[in-house]
Short mmCIF file of C-alpha atoms in Angstrom, two decimals:
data_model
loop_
_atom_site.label_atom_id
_atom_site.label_comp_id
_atom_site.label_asym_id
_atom_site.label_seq_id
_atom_site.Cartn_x
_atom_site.Cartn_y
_atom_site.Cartn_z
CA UNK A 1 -71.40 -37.29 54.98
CA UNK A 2 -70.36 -37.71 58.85
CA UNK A 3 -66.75 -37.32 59.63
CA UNK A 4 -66.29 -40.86 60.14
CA UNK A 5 -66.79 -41.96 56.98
CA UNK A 6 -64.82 -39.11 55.15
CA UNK A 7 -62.00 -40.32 57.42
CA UNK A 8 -62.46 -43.68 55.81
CA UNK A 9 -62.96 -42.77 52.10
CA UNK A 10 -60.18 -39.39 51.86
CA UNK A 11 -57.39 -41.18 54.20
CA UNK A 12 -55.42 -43.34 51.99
CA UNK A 13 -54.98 -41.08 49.36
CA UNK A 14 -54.34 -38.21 51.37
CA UNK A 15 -51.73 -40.44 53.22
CA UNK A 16 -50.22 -41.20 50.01
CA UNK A 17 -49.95 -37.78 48.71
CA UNK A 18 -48.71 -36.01 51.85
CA UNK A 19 -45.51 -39.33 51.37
CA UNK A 20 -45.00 -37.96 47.85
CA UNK A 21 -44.47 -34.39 49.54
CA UNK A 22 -42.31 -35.46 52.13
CA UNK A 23 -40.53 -39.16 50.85
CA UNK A 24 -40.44 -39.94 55.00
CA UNK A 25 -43.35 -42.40 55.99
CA UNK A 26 -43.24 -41.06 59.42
CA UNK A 27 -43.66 -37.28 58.57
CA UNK A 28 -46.42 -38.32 55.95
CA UNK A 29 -48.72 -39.89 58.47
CA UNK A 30 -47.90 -36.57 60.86
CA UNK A 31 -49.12 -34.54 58.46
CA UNK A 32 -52.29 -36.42 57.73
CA UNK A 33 -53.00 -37.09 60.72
CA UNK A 34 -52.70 -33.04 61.99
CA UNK A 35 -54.96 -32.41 58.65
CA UNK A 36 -57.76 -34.81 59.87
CA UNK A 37 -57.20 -32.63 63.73
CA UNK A 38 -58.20 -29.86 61.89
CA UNK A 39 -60.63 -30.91 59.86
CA UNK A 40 -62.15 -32.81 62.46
CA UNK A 41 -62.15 -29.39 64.88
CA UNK A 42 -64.37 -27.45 61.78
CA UNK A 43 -66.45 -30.08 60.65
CA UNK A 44 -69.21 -28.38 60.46
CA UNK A 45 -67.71 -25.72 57.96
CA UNK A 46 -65.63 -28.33 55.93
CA UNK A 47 -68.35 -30.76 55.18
CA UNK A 48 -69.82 -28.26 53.53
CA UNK A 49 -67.05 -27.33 50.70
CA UNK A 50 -67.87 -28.25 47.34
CA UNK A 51 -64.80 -30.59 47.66
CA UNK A 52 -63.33 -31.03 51.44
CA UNK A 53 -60.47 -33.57 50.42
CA UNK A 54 -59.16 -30.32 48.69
CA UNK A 55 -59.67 -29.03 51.69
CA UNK A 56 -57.32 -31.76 53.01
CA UNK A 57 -54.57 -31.38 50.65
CA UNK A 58 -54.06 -27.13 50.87
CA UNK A 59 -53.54 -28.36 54.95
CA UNK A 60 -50.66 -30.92 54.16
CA UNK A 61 -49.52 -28.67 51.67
CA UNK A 62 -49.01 -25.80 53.92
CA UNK A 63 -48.17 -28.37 56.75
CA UNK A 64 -45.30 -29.57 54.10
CA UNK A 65 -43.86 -26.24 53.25
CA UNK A 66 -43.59 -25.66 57.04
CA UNK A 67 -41.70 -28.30 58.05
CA UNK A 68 -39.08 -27.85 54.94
CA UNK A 69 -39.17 -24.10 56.32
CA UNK A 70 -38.28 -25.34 59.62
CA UNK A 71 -35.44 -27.88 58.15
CA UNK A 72 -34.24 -24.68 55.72
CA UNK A 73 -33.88 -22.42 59.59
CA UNK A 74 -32.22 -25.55 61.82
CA UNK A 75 -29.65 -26.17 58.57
CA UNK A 76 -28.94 -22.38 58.41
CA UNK A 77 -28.44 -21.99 61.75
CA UNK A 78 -26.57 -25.02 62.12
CA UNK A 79 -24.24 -23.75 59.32
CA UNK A 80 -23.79 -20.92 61.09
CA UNK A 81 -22.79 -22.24 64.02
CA UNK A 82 -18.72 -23.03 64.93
CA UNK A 83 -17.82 -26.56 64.89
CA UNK A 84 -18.06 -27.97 67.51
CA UNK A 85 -14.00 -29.40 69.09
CA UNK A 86 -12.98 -32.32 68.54
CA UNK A 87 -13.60 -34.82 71.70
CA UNK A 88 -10.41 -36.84 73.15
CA UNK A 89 -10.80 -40.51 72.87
CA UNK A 90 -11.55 -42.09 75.91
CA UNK A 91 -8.45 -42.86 78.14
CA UNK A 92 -7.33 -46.82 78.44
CA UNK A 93 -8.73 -46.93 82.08
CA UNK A 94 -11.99 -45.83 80.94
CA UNK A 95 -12.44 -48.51 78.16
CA UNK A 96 -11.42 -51.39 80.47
CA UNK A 97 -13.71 -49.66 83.12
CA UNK A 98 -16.41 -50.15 80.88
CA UNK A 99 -15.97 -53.28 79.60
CA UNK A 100 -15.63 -54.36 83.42
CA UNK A 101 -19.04 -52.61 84.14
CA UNK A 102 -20.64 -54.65 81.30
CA UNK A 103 -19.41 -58.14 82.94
CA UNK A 104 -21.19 -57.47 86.22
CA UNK A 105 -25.04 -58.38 86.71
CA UNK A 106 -27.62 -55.85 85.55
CA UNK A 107 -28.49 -55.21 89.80
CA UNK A 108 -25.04 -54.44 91.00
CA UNK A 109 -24.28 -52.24 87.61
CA UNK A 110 -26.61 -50.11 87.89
CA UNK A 111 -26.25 -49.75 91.59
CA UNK A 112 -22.82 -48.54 91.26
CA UNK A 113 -23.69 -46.22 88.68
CA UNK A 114 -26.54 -44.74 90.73
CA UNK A 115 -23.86 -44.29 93.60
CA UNK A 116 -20.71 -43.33 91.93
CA UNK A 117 -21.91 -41.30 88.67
CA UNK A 118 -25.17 -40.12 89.91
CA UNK A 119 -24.12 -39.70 93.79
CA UNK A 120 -27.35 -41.39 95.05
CA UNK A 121 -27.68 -42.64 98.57
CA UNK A 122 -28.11 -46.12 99.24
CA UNK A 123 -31.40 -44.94 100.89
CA UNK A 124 -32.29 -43.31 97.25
CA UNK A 125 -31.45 -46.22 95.33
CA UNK A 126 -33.13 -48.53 97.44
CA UNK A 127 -36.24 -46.14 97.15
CA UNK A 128 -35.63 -46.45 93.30
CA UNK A 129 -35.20 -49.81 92.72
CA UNK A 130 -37.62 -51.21 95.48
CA UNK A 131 -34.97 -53.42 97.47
CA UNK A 132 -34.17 -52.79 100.71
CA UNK A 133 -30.95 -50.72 101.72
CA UNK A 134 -28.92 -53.85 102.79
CA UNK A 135 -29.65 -55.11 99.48
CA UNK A 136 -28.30 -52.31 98.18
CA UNK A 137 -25.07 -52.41 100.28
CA UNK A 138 -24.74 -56.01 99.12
CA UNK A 139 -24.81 -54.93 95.50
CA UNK A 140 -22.70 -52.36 96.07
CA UNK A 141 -20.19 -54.23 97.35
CA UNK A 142 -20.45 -57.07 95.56
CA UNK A 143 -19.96 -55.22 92.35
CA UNK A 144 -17.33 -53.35 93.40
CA UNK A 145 -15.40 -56.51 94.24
CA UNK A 146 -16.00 -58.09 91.06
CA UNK A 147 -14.64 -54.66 88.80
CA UNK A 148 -11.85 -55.05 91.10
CA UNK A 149 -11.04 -58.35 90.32
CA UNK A 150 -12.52 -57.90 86.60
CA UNK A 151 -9.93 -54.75 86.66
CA UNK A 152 -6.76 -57.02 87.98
CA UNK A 153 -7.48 -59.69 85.21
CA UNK A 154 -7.61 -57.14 82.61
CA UNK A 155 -4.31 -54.97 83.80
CA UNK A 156 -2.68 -57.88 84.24
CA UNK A 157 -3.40 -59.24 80.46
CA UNK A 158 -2.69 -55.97 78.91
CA UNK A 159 0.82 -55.92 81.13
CA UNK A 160 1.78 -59.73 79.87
CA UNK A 161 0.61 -58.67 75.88
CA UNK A 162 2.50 -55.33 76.16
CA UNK A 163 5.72 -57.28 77.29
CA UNK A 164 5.44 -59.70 74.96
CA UNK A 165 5.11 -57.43 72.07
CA UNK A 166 8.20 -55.54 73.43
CA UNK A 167 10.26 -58.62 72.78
#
């Protein structure tokens, strides 16, 4: 029997198997797939076994055990590990930041974020984004007019609520 059609008598079954040994549809087909690598690599000296699906199995098997191995070390040494500390919410002027950012057009966003968080040059992100640099300026700017603006609105609705509810 040629490889081929091995492939296409052994694969459902062995696909089905290797999900019983895992439960994770995703792993099963990794490990069947890997099996049929190796398979495919000795050909020669698996068509040959009285019964290569078998063949087939003892490699998901062992592919199996070695991935709950590998679980069994990464929960251990995750265990093991200290906590990590606790993170600080963000601070108010970051949340209305961000919910400015998320008002502006996807161009000018991502310019400013290229400039201010990832200190890019307007001669980078115009290199990056395949406008040209006055482009660039104009997005810049642009956007940074509109958070300021966005900003103003917002500061100025949180003041009015906040006085409000101090009534």
């Amino acid at each position: 029997m040629d490889f081929d059609g091995f492939y296409r008598d052994t694969s459902r079954r062995l696909l089905r198997y290797a999900y019983g040994l895992t439960g994770d549809p995703g792993e099963a087909q990794d490990l069947v797939q890997e099996a049929y690598a190796r398979a495919w690599q000795r050909w020669r000296r698996v068509s040959g076994y009285d019964d290569p699906e078998a063949w087939l199995r003892l490699v998901v098997n062992r592919l199996s055990a070695d991935r709950w191995r590998r679980l069994g070390v990464r929960r251990a040494r995750a265990a093991a590990e200290p906590p990590l500390p606790p993170v600080n919410p963000p601070s108010e002027d970051v949340v209305l930041l961000v919910r400015a950012m998320r008002e502006l057009p996807d161009k000018q966003r991502r310019a400013l974020a290229l400039h201010y968080l990832l200190d890019r040059s307007i001669a980078e992100i115009a290199a990056e984004s395949g406008a040209s640099q006055n482009t660039v300026k104009s997005w810049l700017s642009r956007g940074r007019a509109a958070l300021a603006a966005a900003l103003d609105d917002t500061r100025a609705t949180v003041t009015t609520e906040g006085a409000r509810r101090a009534r």
